[in-house]
Tab-separated table of C-alpha atoms and ligand atoms in Angstrom:
chain	number	residue	atom	x	y	z
A	1	UNK	CA	0.000	0.000	0.000
A	2	UNK	CA	1.302	3.490	-0.655
A	3	UNK	CA	0.290	6.750	0.995
A	4	UNK	CA	-1.762	7.971	-1.998
A	5	UNK	CA	-4.257	5.172	-1.539
A	6	UNK	CA	-4.404	5.159	2.260
A	7	UNK	CA	-7.481	7.396	2.514
A	8	UNK	CA	-9.572	4.997	0.423
A	9	UNK	CA	-9.331	2.476	3.251
A	10	UNK	CA	-11.212	4.758	5.666
A	11	UNK	CA	-14.982	4.964	5.336
A	12	UNK	CA	-15.134	8.155	7.403
A	13	UNK	CA	-13.263	10.143	4.755
A	14	UNK	CA	-16.173	9.696	2.316
A	15	UNK	CA	-18.249	11.732	4.745
A	16	UNK	CA	-15.532	14.155	5.847
A	17	UNK	CA	-14.358	14.872	2.289
A	18	UNK	CA	-17.954	15.555	1.227
A	19	UNK	CA	-18.411	17.946	4.139
A	20	UNK	CA	-14.985	19.566	3.646
A	21	UNK	CA	-13.701	18.523	7.063
A	22	UNK	CA	-9.987	18.099	7.719
A	23	UNK	CA	-9.357	16.006	10.833
A	24	UNK	CA	-6.186	17.123	12.622
A	25	UNK	CA	-6.587	15.704	16.119
A	26	UNK	CA	-4.768	12.419	15.693
A	27	UNK	CA	-2.714	12.714	18.871
A	28	UNK	CA	-6.048	12.437	20.630
A	29	UNK	CA	-7.443	9.532	18.633
A	30	UNK	CA	-7.262	8.188	15.086
A	31	UNK	CA	-9.690	7.130	12.356
A	32	UNK	CA	-10.306	3.431	11.631
A	33	UNK	CA	-9.762	1.650	8.299
A	34	UNK	CA	-12.151	-0.997	6.881
A	35	UNK	CA	-9.582	-3.640	7.829
A	36	UNK	CA	-10.034	-2.847	11.539
A	37	UNK	CA	-13.802	-2.346	11.341
A	38	UNK	CA	-14.223	-5.600	9.406
A	39	UNK	CA	-12.078	-7.572	11.841
A	40	UNK	CA	-14.304	-6.466	14.732
A	41	UNK	CA	-17.515	-7.130	12.758
A	42	UNK	CA	-16.206	-10.547	11.681
A	43	UNK	CA	-15.616	-11.475	15.311
A	44	UNK	CA	-19.185	-10.523	16.250
A	45	UNK	CA	-20.732	-12.145	13.187
A	46	UNK	CA	-18.760	-15.369	13.094
A	47	UNK	CA	-16.735	-16.115	16.215
A	48	UNK	CA	-18.331	-14.386	19.217
A	49	UNK	CA	-17.537	-16.292	22.387
A	50	UNK	CA	-15.514	-15.869	25.566
A	51	UNK	CA	-11.834	-16.857	25.627
A	52	UNK	CA	-9.784	-19.325	27.700
A	53	UNK	CA	-12.962	-21.044	28.924
A	54	UNK	CA	-15.113	-23.174	26.639
A	55	UNK	CA	-13.701	-26.271	24.981
A	56	UNK	CA	-16.408	-25.928	22.325
A	57	UNK	CA	-15.457	-24.779	18.821
A	58	UNK	CA	-16.546	-21.133	19.020
A	59	UNK	CA	-14.651	-20.712	22.273
A	60	UNK	CA	-11.554	-22.261	20.733
A	61	UNK	CA	-11.807	-20.001	17.662
A	62	UNK	CA	-12.146	-16.887	19.817
A	63	UNK	CA	-9.224	-17.973	21.988
A	64	UNK	CA	-7.065	-18.619	18.967
A	65	UNK	CA	-7.890	-15.204	17.475
A	66	UNK	CA	-7.230	-13.484	20.791
A	67	UNK	CA	-3.908	-15.290	21.295
A	68	UNK	CA	-2.862	-14.528	17.741
A	69	UNK	CA	-3.581	-10.838	18.357
A	70	UNK	CA	-1.299	-10.824	21.380
A	71	UNK	CA	1.476	-12.528	19.433
A	72	UNK	CA	1.059	-10.164	16.468
A	73	UNK	CA	1.117	-6.989	18.579
A	74	UNK	CA	4.104	-8.308	20.546
A	75	UNK	CA	5.912	-8.998	17.305
A	76	UNK	CA	5.231	-5.415	16.172
A	77	UNK	CA	7.381	-4.036	19.033
A	78	UNK	CA	9.897	-6.902	19.082
A	79	UNK	CA	8.389	-8.648	22.121
A	80	UNK	CA	7.210	-12.168	22.991
A	81	UNK	CA	3.500	-12.789	23.487
A	82	UNK	CA	4.165	-13.544	27.188
A	83	UNK	CA	5.384	-9.974	27.527
A	84	UNK	CA	2.187	-8.328	26.289
A	85	UNK	CA	-0.520	-7.532	28.855
A	86	UNK	CA	-3.827	-6.326	27.434
A	87	UNK	CA	-5.158	-3.300	29.269
A	88	UNK	CA	-7.731	-0.627	28.392
A	89	UNK	CA	-5.227	2.024	27.353
A	90	UNK	CA	-1.919	3.693	28.222
A	91	UNK	CA	-3.519	5.268	31.282
A	92	UNK	CA	-4.494	1.886	32.696
A	93	UNK	CA	-1.045	0.457	31.947
A	94	UNK	CA	0.629	3.278	33.890
A	95	UNK	CA	-1.831	2.965	36.775
A	96	UNK	CA	-1.120	-0.772	36.898
A	97	UNK	CA	2.586	-0.030	37.207
A	98	UNK	CA	2.148	2.717	39.786
A	99	UNK	CA	0.035	0.348	41.872
A	100	UNK	CA	2.026	-2.851	41.490
A	101	UNK	CA	5.563	-1.461	41.396
A	102	UNK	CA	4.509	1.084	43.988
A	103	UNK	CA	3.624	-1.654	46.462
A	104	UNK	CA	7.371	-2.400	46.710
A	105	UNK	CA	8.527	1.195	47.234
A	106	UNK	CA	9.293	2.819	50.546
A	107	UNK	CA	9.193	6.301	51.981
A	108	UNK	CA	12.049	8.399	50.565
A	109	UNK	CA	12.367	6.424	47.326
A	110	UNK	CA	12.364	8.635	44.252
A	111	UNK	CA	10.667	8.548	40.862
A	112	UNK	CA	11.852	10.650	37.935
A	113	UNK	CA	9.270	12.157	35.561
A	114	UNK	CA	9.450	15.102	33.174
A	115	UNK	CA	7.507	18.333	32.810
A	116	UNK	CA	6.299	17.224	29.362
A	117	UNK	CA	4.455	14.111	30.561
A	118	UNK	CA	0.790	13.493	29.852
A	119	UNK	CA	-1.289	13.510	33.037
A	120	UNK	CA	-1.545	9.729	32.802
A	121	UNK	CA	2.186	9.544	33.508
A	122	UNK	CA	1.962	12.011	36.387
A	123	UNK	CA	-1.235	11.522	38.355
A	124	UNK	CA	-0.841	7.756	39.092
A	125	UNK	CA	2.611	8.542	40.533
A	126	UNK	CA	1.211	11.458	42.522
A	127	UNK	CA	-1.421	9.111	43.934
A	128	UNK	CA	1.363	6.676	44.831
A	129	UNK	CA	3.371	9.482	46.370
A	130	UNK	CA	0.411	10.310	48.632
A	131	UNK	CA	0.088	6.632	49.645
A	132	UNK	CA	3.738	5.753	50.150
A	133	UNK	CA	5.503	9.096	50.650
A	134	UNK	CA	7.778	8.497	47.700
A	135	UNK	CA	9.292	11.608	46.165
A	136	UNK	CA	8.581	12.694	42.583
A	137	UNK	CA	11.427	14.528	40.891
A	138	UNK	CA	10.692	16.382	37.656
A	139	UNK	CA	13.073	17.072	34.789
A	140	UNK	CA	12.312	20.653	33.863
A	141	UNK	CA	13.237	20.399	30.231
A	142	UNK	CA	13.090	23.126	27.607
A	143	UNK	CA	10.218	22.980	25.146
A	144	UNK	CA	12.436	23.310	22.073
A	145	UNK	CA	14.730	20.358	22.675
A	146	UNK	CA	14.119	16.707	23.466
A	147	UNK	CA	14.974	15.499	26.958
A	148	UNK	CA	18.725	14.991	27.111
A	149	UNK	CA	20.314	11.978	28.799
A	150	UNK	CA	22.511	14.452	30.749
A	151	UNK	CA	19.427	15.959	32.382
A	152	UNK	CA	18.463	12.480	33.583
A	153	UNK	CA	22.024	11.783	34.777
A	154	UNK	CA	21.987	15.003	36.780
A	155	UNK	CA	18.800	14.082	38.617
A	156	UNK	CA	19.254	10.355	39.132
A	157	UNK	CA	20.683	8.884	42.307
A	158	UNK	CA	20.666	5.645	44.260
A	159	UNK	CA	17.340	6.779	45.721
A	160	UNK	CA	15.778	6.658	42.232
A	161	UNK	CA	13.721	3.510	41.880
A	162	UNK	CA	11.752	4.360	38.736
A	163	UNK	CA	12.302	6.582	35.707
A	164	UNK	CA	9.047	7.012	33.769
A	165	UNK	CA	9.172	9.164	30.635
A	166	UNK	CA	7.336	9.621	27.383
A	167	UNK	CA	9.105	8.695	24.171
A	168	UNK	CA	7.216	11.452	22.388
A	169	UNK	CA	5.502	14.446	23.952
A	170	UNK	CA	1.859	14.856	22.966
A	171	UNK	CA	2.080	18.637	23.266
A	172	UNK	CA	5.537	19.412	21.850
A	173	UNK	CA	6.018	16.519	19.443
A	174	UNK	CA	9.588	16.147	20.739
A	175	UNK	CA	10.939	12.629	20.349
A	176	UNK	CA	13.176	11.562	23.218
A	177	UNK	CA	15.948	9.052	22.649
A	178	UNK	CA	15.065	6.421	25.224
A	179	UNK	CA	17.938	3.991	24.718
A	180	UNK	CA	20.651	6.045	26.474
A	181	UNK	CA	18.118	7.099	29.118
A	182	UNK	CA	17.257	3.427	29.808
A	183	UNK	CA	20.951	2.748	30.272
A	184	UNK	CA	21.313	5.601	32.762
A	185	UNK	CA	18.276	4.321	34.688
A	186	UNK	CA	19.601	0.759	34.780
A	187	UNK	CA	23.115	1.836	35.773
A	188	UNK	CA	21.534	3.546	38.783
A	189	UNK	CA	19.531	0.396	39.575
A	190	UNK	CA	16.187	1.988	38.562
A	191	UNK	CA	13.315	0.577	36.507
A	192	UNK	CA	12.722	2.251	33.133
A	193	UNK	CA	9.142	2.853	32.020
A	194	UNK	CA	8.364	4.339	28.624
A	195	UNK	CA	5.067	5.966	27.708
A	196	UNK	CA	4.773	4.970	24.053
A	197	UNK	CA	1.295	6.421	23.417
A	198	UNK	CA	2.655	8.893	20.833
A	199	UNK	CA	5.617	6.877	19.574
A	200	UNK	CA	4.483	3.288	18.918
A	201	UNK	CA	1.773	4.463	16.431
A	202	UNK	CA	4.136	6.760	14.527
A	203	UNK	CA	7.637	5.292	14.244
A	204	UNK	CA	9.506	2.011	14.470
A	205	UNK	CA	9.708	1.081	18.155
A	206	UNK	CA	11.530	-1.978	19.397
A	207	UNK	CA	11.155	-2.540	23.120
A	208	UNK	CA	14.172	-4.867	23.258
A	209	UNK	CA	16.436	-2.487	21.441
A	210	UNK	CA	15.343	0.403	23.651
A	211	UNK	CA	15.896	-1.922	26.606
A	212	UNK	CA	13.119	-0.450	28.725
A	213	UNK	CA	11.494	-2.580	31.407
A	214	UNK	CA	7.954	-1.494	30.549
A	215	UNK	CA	6.300	0.221	27.588
A	216	UNK	CA	2.679	1.409	27.449
A	217	UNK	CA	0.578	2.245	24.378
A	218	UNK	CA	-3.056	2.529	23.240
A	219	UNK	CA	-4.851	0.869	20.321
A	220	UNK	CA	-7.125	3.803	19.514
A	221	UNK	CA	-4.155	6.072	18.755
A	222	UNK	CA	-2.977	3.679	16.038
A	223	UNK	CA	-6.226	3.053	14.130
A	224	UNK	CA	-7.384	0.278	16.468
A	225	UNK	CA	-10.537	0.273	18.603
A	226	UNK	CA	-10.911	2.230	21.842
A	227	UNK	CA	-10.743	0.387	25.159
A	228	UNK	CA	-7.734	-1.766	24.264
A	229	UNK	CA	-4.095	-1.024	24.911
A	230	UNK	CA	-0.902	-2.805	25.847
A	231	UNK	CA	1.551	-2.941	28.625
A	232	UNK	CA	4.777	-4.532	27.459
A	233	UNK	CA	6.964	-5.783	30.284
A	234	UNK	CA	10.229	-7.724	30.149
A	235	UNK	CA	9.433	-11.315	31.014
A	236	UNK	CA	11.416	-11.251	34.267
A	237	UNK	CA	9.981	-7.834	35.237
A	238	UNK	CA	6.411	-9.099	34.759
A	239	UNK	CA	7.186	-12.304	36.680
A	240	UNK	CA	8.254	-10.223	39.674
A	241	UNK	CA	5.384	-7.746	39.511
A	242	UNK	CA	2.430	-8.352	41.862
A	243	UNK	CA	-1.012	-8.449	40.175
A	244	UNK	CA	-3.092	-5.281	39.880
A	245	UNK	CA	-6.698	-6.474	39.903
A	246	UNK	CA	-8.104	-9.718	41.226
A	247	UNK	CA	-10.932	-11.842	39.853
A	248	UNK	CA	-11.555	-14.476	37.214
A	249	UNK	CA	-8.971	-15.377	34.541
A	250	UNK	CA	-5.927	-14.174	36.519
A	251	UNK	CA	-5.955	-17.006	39.068
A	252	UNK	CA	-4.753	-20.588	38.911
A	253	UNK	CA	-6.410	-21.759	42.119
A	254	UNK	CA	-8.733	-20.212	44.679
A	255	UNK	CA	-9.573	-21.649	48.076
A	256	UNK	CA	-11.230	-20.055	51.069
A	257	UNK	CA	-7.733	-19.515	52.394
A	258	UNK	CA	-6.318	-17.690	49.399
A	259	UNK	CA	-5.378	-17.823	45.718
A	260	UNK	CA	-2.489	-18.483	43.376
A	261	UNK	CA	-1.867	-16.501	40.209
A	262	UNK	CA	-1.901	-17.572	36.577
A	263	UNK	CA	1.277	-17.252	34.579
A	264	UNK	CA	2.186	-13.955	32.925
A	265	UNK	CA	0.617	-12.144	31.138
A	266	UNK	CA	-2.807	-13.510	32.237
A	267	UNK	CA	-1.901	-12.763	35.858
A	268	UNK	CA	-2.612	-9.100	35.003
A	269	UNK	CA	-5.820	-9.645	33.040
A	270	UNK	CA	-8.615	-10.125	35.558
A	271	UNK	CA	-12.090	-10.676	34.119
A	272	UNK	CA	-13.274	-11.108	30.540
A	273	UNK	CA	-10.886	-9.182	28.293
A	274	UNK	CA	-11.758	-6.870	25.399
A	275	UNK	CA	-11.550	-9.708	22.878
A	276	UNK	CA	-12.901	-7.860	19.838
A	277	UNK	CA	-10.723	-4.868	20.788
A	278	UNK	CA	-7.589	-7.029	20.747
A	279	UNK	CA	-8.583	-8.508	17.376
A	280	UNK	CA	-9.221	-5.045	15.914
A	281	UNK	CA	-5.946	-3.796	17.402
A	282	UNK	CA	-4.096	-6.653	15.727
A	283	UNK	CA	-5.705	-5.722	12.384
A	284	UNK	CA	-4.492	-2.126	12.905
A	285	UNK	CA	-0.977	-3.435	13.491
A	286	UNK	CA	-1.210	-5.407	10.215
A	287	UNK	CA	-2.316	-2.225	8.444
A	288	UNK	CA	0.667	-0.297	9.833
A	289	UNK	CA	3.067	-3.130	9.045
A	290	UNK	CA	1.782	-3.115	5.497
A	291	UNK	CA	2.559	0.604	5.238
A	292	UNK	CA	5.952	0.108	6.911
A	293	UNK	CA	6.789	2.014	10.085
A	294	UNK	CA	9.828	3.720	8.506
A	295	UNK	CA	7.487	5.000	5.791
A	296	UNK	CA	4.950	6.156	8.390
A	297	UNK	CA	7.670	8.081	10.183
A	298	UNK	CA	8.952	9.610	6.936
A	299	UNK	CA	5.442	10.602	5.884
A	300	UNK	CA	4.895	12.448	9.166
A	301	UNK	CA	8.357	13.980	9.038
A	302	UNK	CA	7.460	15.413	5.653
A	303	UNK	CA	4.200	16.845	7.045
A	304	UNK	CA	5.843	18.484	10.041
A	305	UNK	CA	8.712	19.858	7.919
A	306	UNK	CA	6.108	21.280	5.525
A	307	UNK	CA	4.200	22.755	8.492
A	308	UNK	CA	7.277	24.525	9.846
A	309	UNK	CA	8.050	25.859	6.374
A	310	UNK	CA	4.461	27.081	5.911
A	311	UNK	CA	4.679	28.704	9.331
A	312	UNK	CA	7.816	30.614	8.348
A	313	UNK	CA	6.188	31.850	5.141
A	314	UNK	CA	2.733	32.428	6.584
A	315	UNK	CA	3.262	36.054	7.543
A	316	UNK	CA	0.938	35.450	10.511
A	317	UNK	CA	1.844	38.032	13.087
A	318	UNK	CA	2.579	36.763	16.589
A	319	UNK	CA	2.366	33.083	15.654
A	320	UNK	CA	4.302	31.295	18.384
A	321	UNK	CA	4.848	27.543	18.127
A	322	UNK	CA	6.413	25.067	20.495
A	323	UNK	CA	8.660	22.027	20.254
A	324	UNK	CA	12.002	21.346	18.631
A	325	UNK	CA	12.501	22.570	15.062
A	326	UNK	CA	14.863	19.706	14.310
A	327	UNK	CA	12.562	17.389	12.389
A	328	UNK	CA	14.794	14.383	13.103
A	329	UNK	CA	13.470	14.570	16.678
A	330	UNK	CA	10.017	15.919	15.896
A	331	UNK	CA	6.783	14.022	15.434
A	332	UNK	CA	3.762	15.257	13.454
A	333	UNK	CA	2.485	17.405	16.325
A	334	UNK	CA	2.233	21.188	16.032
A	335	UNK	CA	1.099	23.228	19.051
A	336	UNK	CA	0.949	27.000	18.771
A	337	UNK	CA	-0.587	30.253	19.916
A	338	UNK	CA	-1.512	33.480	18.217
A	339	UNK	CA	-0.076	35.975	20.672
A	340	UNK	CA	0.764	35.060	24.250
A	341	UNK	CA	-2.140	33.798	26.331
A	342	UNK	CA	-1.129	34.884	29.816
A	343	UNK	CA	-1.738	32.557	32.707
A	344	UNK	CA	-4.570	33.603	34.990
A	345	UNK	CA	-2.834	34.585	38.197
A	346	UNK	CA	-5.174	33.261	40.890
A	347	UNK	CA	-2.866	34.458	43.666
A	348	UNK	CA	-2.883	38.028	42.484
A	349	UNK	CA	-6.366	39.070	41.461
A	350	UNK	CA	-6.703	42.839	41.173
A	351	UNK	CA	-8.793	45.058	38.958
A	352	UNK	CA	-5.619	46.104	37.171
A	353	UNK	CA	-4.632	42.496	36.647
A	354	UNK	CA	-8.073	41.568	35.307
A	355	UNK	CA	-8.325	44.496	32.954
A	356	UNK	CA	-5.076	43.712	31.097
A	357	UNK	CA	-5.879	43.803	27.391
A	358	UNK	CA	-4.752	40.531	25.950
A	359	UNK	CA	-3.232	40.775	22.514
A	360	UNK	CA	-4.012	37.193	21.616
A	361	UNK	CA	-6.690	34.825	20.348
A	362	UNK	CA	-7.732	32.153	22.798
A	363	UNK	CA	-7.162	28.615	21.446
A	364	UNK	CA	-10.798	27.690	22.129
A	365	UNK	CA	-12.027	30.622	20.024
A	366	UNK	CA	-9.511	29.912	17.307
A	367	UNK	CA	-10.272	26.203	17.047
A	368	UNK	CA	-14.065	26.815	17.126
A	369	UNK	CA	-13.801	29.260	14.262
A	370	UNK	CA	-11.336	27.081	12.305
A	371	UNK	CA	-13.830	24.213	12.567
A	372	UNK	CA	-17.184	25.963	12.109
A	373	UNK	CA	-16.071	28.221	9.278
A	374	UNK	CA	-13.228	26.399	7.575
A	375	UNK	CA	-13.763	22.746	8.538
A	376	UNK	CA	-10.308	22.343	10.089
A	377	UNK	CA	-10.569	20.288	13.284
A	378	UNK	CA	-7.913	21.224	15.825
A	379	UNK	CA	-7.578	20.562	19.517
A	380	UNK	CA	-7.340	23.400	21.996
A	381	UNK	CA	-6.585	23.467	25.713
A	382	UNK	CA	-3.862	21.965	27.883
A	383	UNK	CA	-3.862	18.596	26.051
A	384	UNK	CA	-3.657	16.761	29.391
A	385	UNK	CA	-0.170	18.198	29.843
A	386	UNK	CA	-0.803	21.031	32.295
A	387	UNK	CA	2.726	21.134	33.767
A	388	UNK	CA	4.280	21.749	30.329
A	389	UNK	CA	1.529	24.240	29.417
A	390	UNK	CA	2.375	26.065	32.604
A	391	UNK	CA	6.110	25.947	31.824
A	392	UNK	CA	5.361	27.420	28.395
A	393	UNK	CA	3.902	30.339	30.343
A	394	UNK	CA	0.447	30.010	28.806
A	395	UNK	CA	-2.938	28.673	29.838
A	396	UNK	CA	-3.629	26.786	26.606
A	397	UNK	CA	-2.388	26.060	23.092
A	398	UNK	CA	-3.990	25.058	19.803
A	399	UNK	CA	-2.692	21.784	18.373
A	400	UNK	CA	-2.696	20.088	14.982
A	401	UNK	CA	-1.549	16.468	14.863
A	402	UNK	CA	-1.123	14.258	11.809
A	403	UNK	CA	-1.379	10.631	10.840
A	404	UNK	CA	-0.907	8.379	7.832
A	405	UNK	CA	-3.954	9.720	5.942
A	406	UNK	CA	-3.092	13.424	6.265
A	407	UNK	CA	-1.577	15.223	3.303
A	408	UNK	CA	0.328	18.386	2.459
A	409	UNK	CA	-3.015	19.815	1.266
A	410	UNK	CA	-4.314	19.380	4.819
A	411	UNK	CA	-1.377	21.455	6.087
A	412	UNK	CA	-2.147	24.143	3.482
A	413	UNK	CA	-5.799	24.156	4.594
A	414	UNK	CA	-4.637	24.569	8.190
A	415	UNK	CA	-2.700	27.727	7.350
A	416	UNK	CA	-5.506	29.063	5.125
A	417	UNK	CA	-7.906	28.579	8.026
A	418	UNK	CA	-5.513	30.243	10.475
A	419	UNK	CA	-4.916	33.260	8.253
A	420	UNK	CA	-8.618	33.684	7.559
A	421	UNK	CA	-9.645	33.173	11.203
A	422	UNK	CA	-7.124	35.719	12.394
A	423	UNK	CA	-8.505	38.332	9.976
A	424	UNK	CA	-12.001	37.689	11.291
A	425	UNK	CA	-10.795	38.359	14.796
A	426	UNK	CA	-9.418	41.650	13.506
A	427	UNK	CA	-5.957	40.610	14.642
B	501	PLP	N1	0.517	9.438	27.108
B	501	PLP	C1	0.559	10.281	26.078
B	501	PLP	C2	1.881	10.837	25.637
B	501	PLP	C3	-0.620	10.635	25.426
B	501	PLP	O1	-0.579	11.475	24.396
B	501	PLP	C4	-1.843	10.086	25.877
B	501	PLP	C5	-3.114	10.490	25.249
B	501	PLP	O2	-3.215	11.498	24.589
B	501	PLP	C6	-1.820	9.197	26.942
B	501	PLP	C7	-0.632	8.897	27.537
B	501	PLP	C8	-3.072	8.577	27.461
B	501	PLP	O3	-3.608	7.742	26.489
B	501	PLP	P1	-5.014	7.035	26.748
B	501	PLP	O4	-6.001	8.146	26.899
B	501	PLP	O5	-5.235	6.223	25.526
B	501	PLP	O6	-4.872	6.241	27.973
């Protein structure tokens, strides 16, 4: 398959193209091709049954399809099927880790995070910190450069038990080189966790090569269904990890006195899993494999390079964008503001403060107008990355994010919409 024919695989584009809508919120979630939709429908129409239970034929078919999905997704990131735990999404994977790894931590232990993390890689650790009095230490990285291994080296110590960082920031688009960071974490005796929500869908990712202990990602951000995601864990790391939730499936034996756990990865999958989700996710992985992950990365590199070039030539006054401008380390994510949106200073409310005339267009206003009038769908707000938004010195940004079906024409439409919207605001 080549990139010119990709759009034909997505039923939604028949509708969106007719209505003149350009979808640019792929960091949030992605559209689904027929291949994924059909795989889910086929399961419901022909194989619907629970897994790992019945010895009847339907049950065996469903189990085989489910197991194949695990193997296929594992293969996609260079992992064994035993190392792939099905979860709902990246958020659940990170909560599982914060709970289960957290149960082994003690007061005074430290966890390293960065200021560009998504809330799902902050809040579970903050909850743990409240429970166990562990200390969270933040890398306060610049917005226009990826996280450097030196920054991690400077913060890490023997007290550090976990380093948990995103491979790609969902607000800046910066791609962090996780291999040297994993090494630094391991040399200090810490566990390395990688949030792959914005990397696994967009570039070749090999968990073994990166040598992380855990890697989390979501199906819906890579053309798969919602409600299914993966936690990769090194075999030995998963063996050691206590279970997260208890119930059916995850046990080997239960007596009134207690229980024993199933083998990995089932030990972490209590209850009936999202079988059709896993099957659809596996179909999405096939679709991506067919495109080739190097090609996916190059396609998005071209779109972001084109975006930065359009930005330079746009003549839009006071257009401020964030993230590194080195496209080798930049994903197809473009967050920006028209003018500076000052933070609302809650500590210092005065009539003078409130009456400051803001020479800016609020991202919510801009994205509403871009959508309603020009059909360009952008995301506005803090993008679940409030600490970085705060460090940018703003209360919100507008964000465009690309995927395999976006084109250079979409980027041109984005800048047309921005220029036209700005004029309407009399900017
Ligand atoms: N991590 C990053 C970097 C993200 O961009 C997101 C979602 O935008 C998440 C984690 C959370 O993903 P999910 O909502 O699928 O759990």
